[in-house]
Amino acid sequence: MRVIDERLSLTSPSDRHSRADRRGRETTESRADGPTCPSSLIVVSNRQPYRHEYDDAASAAGDDQSAATATVETRTDGAAPEPTAESGDRSITVDEPTGGLTAGLDPVLKQSAGTWIAWGDGDADFDVADEQNCVAVPPDDPSYTLQRIDLSDEAVDSYYYGFSNRVLWPLCHGFTDLVEHRSNDLEWYRTVNERFAEAVCEHATADSVVWLQDYHFALASRMIRETVPRSTTVAQFWHIPWPTAATFQHCPAGRRLLEGLLGNDLLGFHVDRYVERFLDCVDRSLPAAAVDWGQRTVTYDGETTRVVATPMGVDTESYDRNARSSGSSQLSSLLERYDIERETVIGLGVDRLDYTKGIPERLAAIERFLEWNPSWHGEFTFVQTATPSRTEIQTYERHGELVRSEVKRINQRFGIQDWDPIVYTEDYLTATELCALYRRADLMVVSPLVDGMNLVAQEYVAASVDGDGTLVLSQETGAHETLGSQALTIDPTDIDGFAHQLERAVSLPAHERKRRMNTLRNRVFDGNLEWWMKTQFDWIRAVKTERHRSDSTRDTDSGADRDTDSDSDMEFGPHEPSSSV
Ligand code: GDG
């Protein structure tokens, strides 16, 4: 069992350089035409792209081999094996706990020889780094700098398991009853944001672009803005929902968070409604801020923040390719492992074990479906992979217990000899295993109660290379804005309606399934990760240009008549995506 806390990788490093077109034909196109960042890029994220770990099991096993020989570890997360380094007589494995985003940004950083600043959570991380905690990565072909922030257990408990995941996560998803107020969490969150901001300032030059990721850094942007040169660009992407003003009022230090985020030149969300809610919260909470609803800018404390919606996509080519290359033997061994009959109709759910993902509601709908449809007993199996996450937090622990007990109860209620309706696993699947399941699944059920975007729905579509699967999708996901019209939409809390959509999904005619999936694939490929990054970088270029323009106007007009509107005069920006994303 592997505990995961952030976005995960389905892309091994070697995968990233070869590409396939939408029909899966290999192309020779290089990544040189991929998204390029305007200037030297400094990425800030909680999770790091490369993690160094002592591999004591391997060291012990290798005792009778030459201590000087570098060994190659076979890893369980689907990424390519990395050579191990040696530290004293302990061997070190380089792990890539990369996510969709991490996998996408890594080549951009390599290309621009940029800097990545992240929490060093590997037990060997600081033993391989220099005095500034920097290490050149990737280890086999170093091309950019990873600076690791060393956090004490207390800092991690308060900043990560505290304010980030006991306050901001539930609050932004609208679970105000789950918000926990612990005395030191906010202060540690501020301190850790300050540590990251200081690290950024050590690297930032007048031409740098600083790009922060997610809700772990709501206070850092303003700290950075106040220290770096005026012409440095500061941008942030908020990967989770932004709550309504009524929910946001429960946020401790809400005004400080808004002020922090308004330290950015550019602030990105997945979809329009989060942008609108953010502007609404600013409008209500910060009287000194001027919100331009038409331009979607906020001018506060003499600086302007552009707020944009750019829905994140997945690395479509790698899912397509992995699905095509997943052979029948891979699928057979998975079906054998989980004791699933080859001919059965398969429903699939893939989630972090998180209370926002609507897993109990999904199980209730499956139970209702089975009550109504005895003819499907023995013919339909639902596979749920649920990877434990944030288990230090009691709410997550309890949620896991609830899910496990519901699976058990439903299986006891309907199971017959040789058939359980639900196959539940907390195994962490490799990228190819996951894609084999995506490809084989007749229906994919994505039922979050609230979800910023949801990458799983898009991964399923990208891996549905036979074009005949059906997506059952919650209306409460960001992904629904793009995919909803061709998916079977559900309200995850309406269990009867949900069960009806499951009935519909298992009986959709083949031509209907193909028609829907074809459109879904076009949308997911058009708005993929590469498109998302390119659009982000286009926006960054646009705000950078505007900043230079308004600065030179300031300089030349100082003392003379000045165009006082110049800060909000942003009639520019990247083109809209070619599809309906
Ligand atoms: C946040 C926002 C937003 C899961 N089990 C395995 C595995 N996974 C991978 C999936 C997918 C990822 O985990 C989960 O991504 P989601 O987007 O569904 O959800 P969050 O982790 O909550 O992500 C979300 C996202 O940020 C990006 O902005 O979409 O709204 O909450 O990639 O494939 N991967 C493998 N084995 C598993 O067993 N290999």
Short mmCIF file of C-alpha atoms and ligand atoms in Angstrom, two decimals, residues 4-11 77-78 99-101 169 173 214-215 237-241 270 274 312-314 319 350-352 354 356-357 385-387 389-390 426-434 438 446 448 450-459 478 532, ligand 1:
data_model
loop_
_atom_site.label_atom_id
_atom_site.label_comp_id
_atom_site.label_asym_id
_atom_site.label_seq_id
_atom_site.Cartn_x
_atom_site.Cartn_y
_atom_site.Cartn_z
CA ILE A 4 -0.30 9.51 -1.74
CA ASP A 5 -0.88 13.13 -1.00
CA GLU A 6 -0.64 15.04 -4.21
CA ARG A 7 -1.09 14.56 -7.89
CA LEU A 8 0.53 11.42 -9.11
CA SER A 9 2.56 10.36 -12.04
CA LEU A 10 1.43 8.20 -14.83
CA THR A 11 4.32 9.24 -16.98
CA ASP A 77 5.15 3.33 -9.38
CA GLY A 78 5.41 2.72 -13.09
CA GLY A 99 2.11 14.24 -10.92
CA GLY A 100 0.45 15.12 -14.17
CA LEU A 101 1.68 18.64 -13.60
CA TRP A 169 -8.87 21.95 1.71
CA HIS A 173 -14.52 22.28 -1.07
CA ASP A 214 -1.73 25.52 -5.27
CA TYR A 215 -3.27 26.27 -1.92
CA PHE A 237 -2.33 28.42 -10.12
CA TRP A 238 -4.98 27.36 -7.59
CA HIS A 239 -5.79 23.71 -8.35
CA ILE A 240 -8.79 23.30 -6.05
CA PRO A 241 -12.17 25.09 -6.10
CA HIS A 270 -9.63 25.81 -13.58
CA TYR A 274 -14.04 29.86 -9.33
CA MET A 312 -5.94 21.82 -16.69
CA GLY A 313 -5.60 18.83 -19.00
CA VAL A 314 -3.67 15.56 -18.90
CA TYR A 319 -2.33 7.68 -21.60
CA VAL A 350 -10.00 5.53 -9.36
CA ASP A 351 -9.48 8.01 -6.54
CA ARG A 352 -7.39 9.20 -3.68
CA ASP A 354 -10.61 11.56 0.10
CA THR A 356 -14.52 14.99 -1.46
CA LYS A 357 -14.48 12.20 -4.05
CA THR A 385 -9.05 1.67 -6.46
CA ALA A 386 -8.70 4.01 -3.49
CA THR A 387 -5.20 5.13 -2.58
CA SER A 389 -4.00 9.80 1.47
CA ARG A 390 -3.36 12.22 4.39
CA GLU A 426 -5.85 0.23 -1.91
CA ASP A 427 -2.95 -0.89 -4.09
CA TYR A 428 -1.09 1.81 -5.94
CA LEU A 429 -1.28 0.74 -9.58
CA THR A 430 1.51 1.31 -12.06
CA ALA A 431 0.85 3.61 -14.99
CA THR A 432 0.45 0.71 -17.39
CA GLU A 433 -1.83 -1.22 -15.04
CA LEU A 434 -3.99 1.84 -14.61
CA TYR A 438 -9.06 2.38 -18.06
CA VAL A 446 -16.33 9.85 -11.38
CA PRO A 448 -16.96 13.78 -6.48
CA VAL A 450 -16.88 18.78 -5.29
CA ASP A 451 -13.68 18.68 -7.36
CA GLY A 452 -11.57 21.53 -8.75
CA MET A 453 -11.07 19.78 -12.08
CA ASN A 454 -10.64 15.96 -11.83
CA LEU A 455 -7.92 14.45 -13.95
CA VAL A 456 -9.17 10.85 -13.71
CA ALA A 457 -12.14 11.55 -15.99
CA GLN A 458 -9.78 12.94 -18.63
CA GLU A 459 -7.27 10.12 -18.20
CA GLY A 478 -14.57 21.27 -12.99
CA TRP A 532 -2.82 24.16 -20.59
C1 GDG B 1 -6.16 18.08 -7.30
C2 GDG B 1 -7.59 18.59 -7.36
C3 GDG B 1 -7.41 18.67 -9.85
C4 GDG B 1 -4.89 7.71 -8.24
N1 GDG B 1 -4.68 6.41 -7.91
C5 GDG B 1 -3.62 5.97 -8.65
C6 GDG B 1 -3.18 7.03 -9.45
N2 GDG B 1 -3.97 8.08 -9.18
C7 GDG B 1 -3.84 9.40 -9.83
C8 GDG B 1 -4.85 9.60 -10.93
C9 GDG B 1 -4.82 11.11 -11.08
C10 GDG B 1 -4.50 11.58 -9.67
O1 GDG B 1 -4.08 10.44 -8.93
C11 GDG B 1 -5.69 12.18 -8.99
O2 GDG B 1 -5.98 13.40 -9.64
P1 GDG B 1 -7.38 14.16 -9.46
O3 GDG B 1 -7.43 15.31 -10.39
O4 GDG B 1 -8.48 13.19 -9.68
O5 GDG B 1 -7.47 14.60 -7.96
P2 GDG B 1 -6.55 15.32 -6.81
O6 GDG B 1 -5.44 14.44 -6.39
O7 GDG B 1 -7.51 15.65 -5.73
O8 GDG B 1 -5.97 16.65 -7.49
C12 GDG B 1 -8.24 18.17 -8.65
C13 GDG B 1 -5.97 18.30 -9.69
O9 GDG B 1 -5.47 18.71 -8.43
C14 GDG B 1 -5.12 18.96 -10.79
O10 GDG B 1 -5.23 20.34 -10.77
O11 GDG B 1 -7.91 18.03 -11.01
O12 GDG B 1 -9.53 18.74 -8.74
O13 GDG B 1 -8.33 18.09 -6.24
O14 GDG B 1 -3.79 11.52 -11.93
O15 GDG B 1 -4.46 8.89 -12.07
N3 GDG B 1 -2.14 6.92 -10.31
C15 GDG B 1 -1.51 5.68 -10.37
N4 GDG B 1 -1.89 4.62 -9.61
C16 GDG B 1 -2.93 4.72 -8.75
O16 GDG B 1 -3.26 3.72 -8.07
N5 GDG B 1 -0.49 5.51 -11.22
#
